[in-house]
Amino acid sequence: MPSLRHVVIVGAGRAGASAAAALRAEGFDGSIRLVGDESLPPYERPPLSKAVLAGTAAAGAQQVLAPDFYREQHVELLLGQAASAVDLSARCVELAGGARLSYDHLILATGARARRLPPDLDPERRALALRDAADATRLAAALASPRCRHVIVVGGGVIGLEVAAAARAAGRAVTVVEAGPRIMGRVLPAALAPLLKQEHERHGVRILEAVHPRRLTVREAATSTVDADVAPVRLDLGDGSAIVGDLVVAGIGAVPQTALAQAAGLHCDDGILVDEFGATSDPAVSAVGDAARFLHPTFGRALRVESWQHAQRHAAAVARHIAGQREPGQREPYVDVPWMWSEQFGLELQAAGLLDDGDESVVRTSADGSVTTVFALRGGALRGVAALGPDGKIGRDVRVAQLMMERGVKVAAAALADPDVRMKSLMSSAPPAAPNRDAVA
Ligand code: FAD
Ligand code: NAI
């Protein structure tokens, strides 16, 4: 394999930083340049929709790596600089300022951006998005404004519901407008969504499902420059009704940032396409994290995962391949089962695997009724799990289910449904199922 001396990483988020850390941990001693278009060193996004909106943390304060890491490990951070082009044949990244960075290997960790409401629906661009530290600071200030009485949240996904919970905690009236048939359609199985909806309604959130926003109109211009995002607005809906509020937040999905890769000629399709080792259609370029769509050997299909744990683990696994420069036969594919969590009103939600990948759904309710877990099984093997319950009470069983998926353990539906059967005891109760590798070959 050609020698590797210069690595450039584009995207200084969790995945980009984790790739840099893993390269050094693997013993790579060449140059690493980490390019980010945000001005802050890599920071964690989960607090942006939780502690930052609750006013208990500053946006961007929680860094992915210790602040000294970059100096001590000789990782050059190029912040506030967007990569504008990649020349695959010259192995060179061009920055918007004109600088050119040569590489032996390039890692694209460009993440995702918030999808915005279309201009014909929101001609004055009133709806706030939440993706980065600046968005979170702006939204936290708007929520804190005494003129903010009613928050309209467009989209009942993770962002929408975490924002709804934060806005209720701040004492604001909240209406969530979800276009799909139920909230959290991307993440939650049908059996859990109503329970989460009930919890929101119990806390005073109004949730409208299967309703399409049609037009957002500003009824009065903001009078204050301090909280200019807070002003009377009206959202007309497809069913002919309308909602009047003071602040609109849109959480209508994330779009992978593929423009750079696409313009360079790398294969993309709702994400930068990579194999199970993170390699793109050019072997000198890898892609990781939210931006990448990768082949998953266990599930036998290409996945794009938008989650905090995956961003770190995927980037670390791919960086180890790059630094190790292993021959194809010696390489281990990335097989982590995707996992995410959310917190809303003191309830914790966790999901792992693929909930839409089963031919059988099993519900387990804890003896005290406080925890509901839904499993997706295919051919008797676990493919997905999601659990909702009080903080601290759901993690262990989800972790066991995740291990069962990783090991391909087959399990009886009746035992899974029975809360008196300990999940851990099911780990060894059946022979492993063969992983579905057909689609990967
Ligand atoms: P990103 O975090 O998007 O980072 C990519 C970086 O690359 C960005 O800084 C971007 O600006 C930069 N970039 C893009 N293009 C260029 C370019 N051309 N040049 C230079 N820089 C570029 N997941 C969970 O599992 N649990 C949670 O509770 C949770 N909460 C979340 C809350 C919020 C508000 C958000 C937005 C996400 C949350 N997530 C959560 C998801 C998790 O944070 C993401 O999956 C993770 O951040 C993805 O990391 P990444 O590094 O792949 O991408
Ligand atoms: P999402 O995909 O979770 O949810 C978007 C929701 O908006 C869906 O329910 C969809 O049906 C709905 N929708 C789409 N268009 C609509 C429209 N025009 N009108 C009304 N509803 C519409 O995406 P979300 O919540 O925006 O999150 C974006 C990103 O942030 C994701 O990558 C997510 O992983 C990340 N995130 C993760 C968190 C977590 O895991 N706890 C918390 C916050 C953000």
XYZ file of C-alpha atoms and ligand atoms in Angstrom:
538
model
C 0.000 0.000 0.000
C 1.263 3.551 -0.689
C 2.773 5.289 2.320
C 0.504 7.604 4.244
C 1.973 10.883 5.476
C -0.723 13.539 5.096
C -4.348 13.188 6.159
C -6.887 15.967 5.681
C -10.235 15.752 7.474
C -13.053 18.006 6.254
C -15.727 18.653 8.880
C -14.755 19.460 12.461
C -17.716 17.876 14.221
C -17.880 14.768 16.382
C -16.964 12.437 13.523
C -14.071 14.588 12.248
C -12.572 15.000 15.720
C -13.015 11.304 16.506
C -11.233 10.371 13.277
C -8.270 12.566 14.265
C -8.124 11.030 17.750
C -8.311 7.487 16.384
C -5.550 8.134 13.810
C -3.220 9.211 16.610
C -4.328 6.398 18.927
C -3.482 3.939 16.142
C 0.037 5.384 15.973
C -0.249 7.477 12.814
C 2.484 10.122 13.134
C 2.069 12.025 9.876
C 0.297 15.364 9.493
C -3.410 15.717 10.299
C -5.299 18.819 9.244
C -8.869 19.159 10.505
C -10.869 21.729 8.529
C -14.152 23.121 9.889
C -16.398 25.895 8.634
C -17.682 26.669 12.124
C -15.562 28.933 14.330
C -15.643 26.673 17.415
C -13.465 23.624 18.001
C -15.453 20.378 17.609
C -18.328 20.377 20.115
C -21.177 18.079 21.083
C -24.605 18.777 19.568
C -26.916 16.811 21.938
C -26.849 19.541 24.641
C -28.036 22.109 22.048
C -31.634 20.828 22.201
C -31.530 19.983 25.916
C -29.298 21.807 28.446
C -28.724 24.847 26.222
C -32.467 25.449 25.724
C -33.003 24.833 29.450
C -30.465 27.611 30.093
C -28.092 25.370 32.061
C -25.243 25.151 29.514
C -23.643 27.435 26.957
C -23.876 26.383 23.317
C -20.695 24.727 22.084
C -19.127 24.577 25.545
C -18.931 20.792 25.651
C -16.054 19.894 23.384
C -15.680 16.490 21.737
C -12.007 16.218 22.724
C -10.028 17.827 25.545
C -9.058 21.365 24.480
C -5.338 20.483 24.734
C -5.682 17.481 22.431
C -5.001 19.361 19.196
C -1.794 21.000 20.422
C -0.492 17.971 22.260
C -1.240 15.564 19.407
C -0.117 17.940 16.634
C -3.483 18.096 14.924
C -3.766 21.324 12.977
C -7.221 22.854 13.420
C -8.307 25.096 10.550
C -11.513 26.643 11.865
C -13.892 29.081 10.204
C -12.746 27.753 6.830
C -14.970 25.914 4.391
C -13.549 23.372 1.986
C -14.871 24.466 -1.396
C -13.524 21.805 -3.756
C -11.704 18.490 -3.865
C -9.455 17.545 -6.776
C -9.355 13.755 -6.669
C -6.643 13.320 -9.276
C -4.320 15.911 -7.686
C -5.303 14.697 -4.155
C -5.887 18.208 -2.997
C -8.586 20.081 -1.033
C -9.242 23.711 -1.834
C -10.456 26.055 0.895
C -12.844 28.934 0.254
C -10.011 31.352 1.108
C -7.917 29.909 -1.734
C -5.475 27.724 0.246
C -4.827 24.230 -1.106
C -4.166 21.236 1.144
C -2.551 18.127 -0.339
C -3.439 14.764 1.089
C -2.534 11.100 0.850
C -5.901 10.311 2.382
C -8.968 12.518 2.765
C -11.721 11.909 5.308
C -15.038 13.623 4.632
C -16.934 14.216 7.887
C -19.225 16.962 6.614
C -22.280 15.884 8.629
C -25.749 17.094 7.850
C -27.636 20.383 7.789
C -31.142 21.202 8.936
C -33.779 20.980 6.204
C -35.526 24.357 5.911
C -39.161 25.078 5.116
C -39.520 25.888 1.406
C -39.562 29.617 0.541
C -43.146 29.529 -0.755
C -44.270 28.242 2.645
C -42.061 30.566 4.681
C -41.343 33.539 2.378
C -39.939 35.720 5.178
C -37.718 32.921 6.579
C -39.268 33.220 10.026
C -38.895 29.595 11.081
C -35.784 28.945 13.182
C -33.733 25.793 12.650
C -31.580 23.976 15.183
C -28.344 22.394 14.056
C -25.386 24.330 15.427
C -24.293 26.366 18.425
C -25.357 29.656 16.851
C -28.865 28.268 16.162
C -29.152 27.057 19.760
C -28.053 30.392 21.247
C -30.571 32.189 19.059
C -33.411 29.798 19.897
C -32.645 29.848 23.638
C -32.824 33.664 23.594
C -36.139 33.615 21.722
C -37.640 31.076 24.132
C -36.560 33.205 27.067
C -38.239 36.337 25.715
C -41.275 37.395 27.762
C -43.020 38.155 24.440
C -42.776 34.499 23.472
C -46.055 33.003 24.640
C -46.876 30.385 22.022
C -44.289 28.333 20.137
C -45.287 26.592 16.924
C -43.062 23.612 16.196
C -43.163 22.266 12.651
C -42.073 18.616 12.634
C -42.694 16.062 15.382
C -39.297 14.337 15.199
C -36.488 14.413 17.755
C -35.730 18.118 17.363
C -39.400 19.105 17.389
C -40.220 17.124 20.511
C -37.082 18.069 22.440
C -37.757 21.734 21.609
C -41.409 21.279 22.621
C -40.343 19.842 25.988
C -37.876 22.702 26.555
C -40.458 25.324 25.582
C -43.042 23.833 27.976
C -40.426 23.789 30.737
C -39.968 27.515 30.052
C -43.715 27.976 30.504
C -44.616 28.566 26.846
C -47.707 27.191 25.114
C -46.615 24.743 22.397
C -48.268 23.317 19.291
C -46.462 20.651 17.267
C -47.498 20.207 13.633
C -46.446 16.824 12.226
C -47.059 16.039 8.570
C -46.679 12.281 8.965
C -49.337 9.982 10.384
C -47.567 9.936 13.769
C -44.770 11.677 15.634
C -41.195 10.326 15.527
C -41.913 8.228 12.443
C -38.220 7.969 11.520
C -37.142 6.647 14.904
C -40.045 5.077 16.800
C -42.197 2.022 16.088
C -45.944 2.609 15.796
C -46.589 1.031 19.219
C -44.436 3.572 21.099
C -45.371 6.820 19.375
C -48.801 7.128 21.096
C -47.180 6.725 24.537
C -44.752 9.532 23.846
C -47.566 11.646 22.444
C -49.612 11.079 25.614
C -46.668 12.188 27.747
C -46.366 15.406 25.761
C -50.101 16.041 25.989
C -50.020 15.354 29.737
C -47.476 18.188 29.947
C -49.668 20.504 27.918
C -48.179 20.172 24.430
C -50.768 20.192 21.657
C -49.839 17.712 18.932
C -51.446 17.719 15.494
C -50.599 14.729 13.302
C -51.151 14.155 9.585
C -51.447 17.915 9.070
C -49.482 19.826 6.439
C -48.339 23.395 6.948
C -49.284 25.546 3.961
C -48.083 29.083 4.657
C -46.400 31.041 7.401
C -47.396 34.693 7.563
C -45.959 37.403 9.760
C -48.860 39.283 11.359
C -46.751 42.025 12.892
C -43.101 42.864 12.415
C -40.894 42.408 15.462
C -40.599 45.614 17.452
C -37.449 44.710 19.297
C -34.030 44.041 17.841
C -33.129 42.110 20.998
C -35.627 39.301 20.378
C -36.323 39.904 16.703
C -37.329 36.262 16.179
C -40.362 36.696 18.419
C -43.333 38.311 16.692
C -46.961 37.342 16.007
C -47.189 34.825 13.160
C -49.906 32.687 11.641
C -49.435 29.210 10.221
C -52.117 28.100 7.786
C -52.611 24.360 7.591
C -53.740 22.072 4.806
C -56.988 21.210 6.576
C -58.094 24.855 6.414
C -57.338 25.669 10.046
C -54.623 28.060 11.272
C -52.435 28.457 14.351
C -51.392 31.785 15.748
C -48.128 32.010 17.700
C -45.040 34.132 18.399
C -42.153 31.867 17.422
C -41.794 29.112 14.829
C -39.208 26.359 14.971
C -38.802 23.855 12.133
C -37.385 20.404 12.872
C -38.228 18.713 9.607
C -35.216 16.505 9.117
C -31.524 16.585 8.327
C -29.957 16.620 4.876
C -26.511 15.028 4.461
C -23.860 17.494 3.299
C -22.743 15.839 0.086
C -22.207 18.842 -2.209
C -18.407 18.791 -1.901
C -18.215 15.037 -2.550
C -20.693 15.176 -5.395
C -18.894 18.022 -7.147
C -15.648 16.053 -6.869
C -17.275 13.114 -8.625
C -17.676 10.733 -5.669
C -20.728 8.473 -5.733
C -23.544 9.876 -3.581
C -27.148 8.901 -2.960
C -28.704 10.464 0.145
C -25.215 10.431 1.640
C -21.690 9.830 0.428
C -21.655 6.135 -0.518
C -19.020 4.077 1.283
C -18.293 0.394 1.787
C -18.177 -1.360 5.153
C -14.645 0.051 5.687
C -15.638 3.664 5.007
C -14.060 3.860 1.529
C -15.819 6.007 -1.084
C -15.706 5.392 -4.832
C -12.135 6.798 -4.659
C -9.965 4.603 -2.380
C -7.964 7.656 -1.221
C -11.139 9.211 0.231
C -13.269 7.965 3.116
C -16.510 9.352 4.514
C -17.839 9.001 8.059
C -20.681 10.004 10.375
C -23.986 11.638 9.419
C -22.737 12.349 5.878
C -21.971 8.746 4.934
C -24.220 5.946 3.710
C -22.436 2.720 4.494
C -22.990 -0.985 3.898
C -23.931 -2.710 7.130
C -22.991 -6.414 7.062
C -25.469 -7.472 9.788
C -28.466 -5.751 8.235
C -27.342 -6.457 4.688
C -28.189 -3.024 3.392
C -26.821 0.485 3.138
C -27.634 2.730 6.108
C -27.148 6.400 6.872
C -27.247 6.871 10.617
C -27.831 10.247 12.262
C -26.656 9.653 15.799
C -24.051 10.765 18.264
C -22.652 7.334 19.076
C -22.399 6.309 15.443
C -20.539 9.511 14.513
C -17.755 8.641 16.950
C -17.608 4.885 16.407
C -17.864 4.973 12.628
C -15.168 7.629 12.364
C -12.892 5.764 14.773
C -13.328 2.446 12.953
C -12.638 4.000 9.552
C -9.621 5.928 10.870
C -8.188 2.705 12.278
C -8.419 1.106 8.842
C -6.679 4.078 7.271
C -3.879 4.284 9.848
C -3.444 0.517 10.023
C -3.162 0.324 6.231
C -4.291 -3.272 6.500
C -4.548 -5.533 3.504
C -8.173 -6.218 2.530
C -8.177 -9.765 4.012
C -7.126 -8.466 7.448
C -9.713 -5.739 7.768
C -12.736 -5.966 10.047
C -15.903 -4.360 8.684
C -17.771 -1.788 10.762
C -20.643 -3.739 12.350
C -21.889 -1.505 15.187
C -25.632 -1.624 15.647
C -26.963 1.961 15.387
C -28.169 3.453 18.685
C -29.707 6.776 19.703
C -31.272 8.324 22.768
C -33.509 11.249 23.572
C -34.818 12.877 26.739
C -38.202 14.535 26.984
C -39.968 15.543 30.216
C -37.714 13.296 32.344
C -38.541 10.314 30.156
C -35.758 8.582 28.331
C -36.085 7.078 24.915
C -33.552 4.755 23.320
C -33.642 2.964 19.997
C -31.177 0.552 18.423
C -31.008 -1.421 15.212
C -33.645 -1.141 12.526
C -37.254 -1.059 13.663
C -38.597 -1.266 10.124
C -36.638 -4.422 9.381
C -38.785 -7.014 11.154
C -41.565 -9.423 10.209
C -42.813 -9.564 13.806
C -43.239 -6.924 16.497
C -43.155 -7.752 20.214
C -44.112 -5.412 23.037
C -42.761 -5.861 26.559
C -44.228 -3.822 29.403
C -42.406 -3.761 32.729
C -44.251 -5.141 35.761
C -44.827 -1.636 37.159
C -45.978 -0.381 33.747
C -43.410 2.402 33.595
C -41.238 0.983 30.784
C -42.445 -0.096 27.362
C -40.038 -1.832 25.012
C -40.806 -2.756 21.427
C -38.741 -5.318 19.534
C -38.629 -6.003 15.817
C -37.796 -9.605 14.937
C -36.998 -11.091 11.577
C -36.919 -14.857 11.230
C -36.657 -15.025 15.018
C -33.564 -12.801 15.188
C -33.687 -9.349 16.775
C -33.381 -6.521 14.238
C -34.459 -3.511 16.278
C -35.448 -2.294 19.735
C -36.945 0.905 21.128
C -37.771 1.634 24.752
C -39.476 4.472 26.576
C -39.406 4.883 30.336
C -38.126 6.854 33.302
C -34.581 8.134 33.114
C -32.089 5.393 34.012
C -34.538 2.474 33.717
C -34.275 1.489 30.066
C -30.590 1.477 29.165
C -29.616 -1.992 30.378
C -32.211 -3.949 28.394
C -31.568 -1.917 25.257
C -27.862 -2.640 25.592
C -28.554 -6.383 25.921
C -30.806 -6.248 22.847
C -28.041 -4.422 20.973
C -25.565 -7.192 21.848
C -28.088 -9.790 20.716
C -28.320 -8.029 17.361
C -24.545 -7.814 17.058
C -24.242 -11.538 17.760
C -27.269 -12.523 15.678
C -28.940 -14.319 18.615
C -32.353 -15.868 17.869
C -34.995 -15.442 20.534
C -38.561 -16.597 21.225
C -41.156 -13.822 20.981
C -43.031 -15.069 24.068
C -39.921 -14.832 26.228
C -39.172 -11.334 24.968
C -42.695 -10.197 25.799
C -42.556 -11.578 29.343
C -41.227 -8.978 31.816
C -40.428 -11.747 34.295
C -37.837 -13.191 31.899
C -34.586 -11.290 32.307
C -33.264 -9.992 29.003
C -29.761 -11.124 29.886
C -30.916 -14.729 30.239
C -32.047 -14.639 26.592
C -28.517 -13.940 25.372
C -27.443 -17.558 25.713
C -30.778 -19.290 25.253
C -30.606 -19.878 21.520
C -28.083 -20.524 18.748
C -26.890 -17.491 16.776
C -28.649 -16.623 13.544
C -26.462 -16.297 10.465
C -25.874 -12.605 9.661
C -27.335 -11.515 6.358
C -24.241 -10.816 4.271
C -25.795 -11.435 0.864
C -26.317 -7.803 -0.015
C -22.777 -6.930 0.952
C -20.953 -9.429 -1.177
P -21.886 17.171 12.257
O -22.063 17.176 13.734
O -22.967 17.732 11.412
O -20.507 17.902 11.922
C -20.102 18.179 10.604
C -19.260 19.424 10.615
O -18.696 19.613 9.322
C -20.064 20.682 10.904
O -19.376 21.506 11.789
C -20.186 21.335 9.536
O -20.396 22.729 9.614
C -18.839 20.974 8.951
N -18.762 21.078 7.486
C -19.673 20.653 6.574
N -19.247 20.920 5.316
C -18.024 21.509 5.436
C -17.097 22.015 4.497
N -17.300 21.963 3.160
N -15.956 22.576 4.963
C -15.703 22.625 6.295
N -16.557 22.171 7.237
C -17.705 21.605 6.808
N -27.822 12.123 18.555
C -28.115 11.244 19.562
O -27.847 10.054 19.408
N -28.694 11.684 20.715
C -29.017 12.983 20.922
O -29.549 13.323 21.978
C -28.757 13.920 19.883
N -29.083 15.223 20.036
C -28.872 16.086 19.002
C -29.277 17.412 19.141
C -29.126 18.304 18.082
C -29.612 19.715 18.233
C -28.530 17.874 16.882
C -28.370 18.843 15.733
C -28.115 16.573 16.731
C -28.286 15.660 17.793
N -27.896 14.328 17.686
C -28.149 13.438 18.696
C -27.248 13.839 16.460
C -25.713 13.928 16.554
O -25.313 15.106 17.165
C -25.163 13.851 15.131
O -25.473 12.573 14.629
C -23.655 14.094 15.108
O -23.402 15.433 15.454
C -23.090 13.827 13.733
O -21.729 14.140 13.743
P -20.922 14.454 12.399
O -19.562 14.876 12.846
O -21.083 13.334 11.451
O -21.677 15.682 11.733
P -36.423 13.822 12.115
O -36.170 13.128 10.860
O -36.191 13.096 13.399
O -37.915 14.346 12.183
C -38.462 15.213 11.223
C -39.969 15.176 11.369
O -40.530 16.257 10.623
C -40.597 13.895 10.851
O -41.490 13.398 11.807
C -41.281 14.324 9.552
O -42.425 13.573 9.270
C -41.645 15.758 9.892
N -41.807 16.633 8.732
C -41.062 16.687 7.602
N -41.498 17.675 6.795
C -42.533 18.275 7.436
C -43.374 19.363 7.122
N -43.236 20.057 5.982
N -44.325 19.696 8.004
C -44.480 19.025 9.165
N -43.713 17.970 9.507
C -42.734 17.612 8.661
O -35.523 15.149 12.042
P -35.307 16.318 13.097
O -36.149 16.106 14.286
O -35.417 17.578 12.345
O -33.811 16.096 13.534
C -32.775 16.508 12.662
C -31.468 15.893 13.067
O -31.129 16.199 14.396
C -31.446 14.393 12.954
O -30.232 14.042 12.378
C -31.483 13.925 14.360
O -30.808 12.699 14.536
C -30.772 15.026 15.086
N -31.232 15.107 16.464
C -31.202 14.003 17.229
C -31.661 14.040 18.513
C -31.657 12.785 19.282
O -31.248 11.773 18.757
N -32.088 12.832 20.533
C -32.153 15.263 19.127
C -32.183 16.380 18.225
C -31.699 16.267 16.960
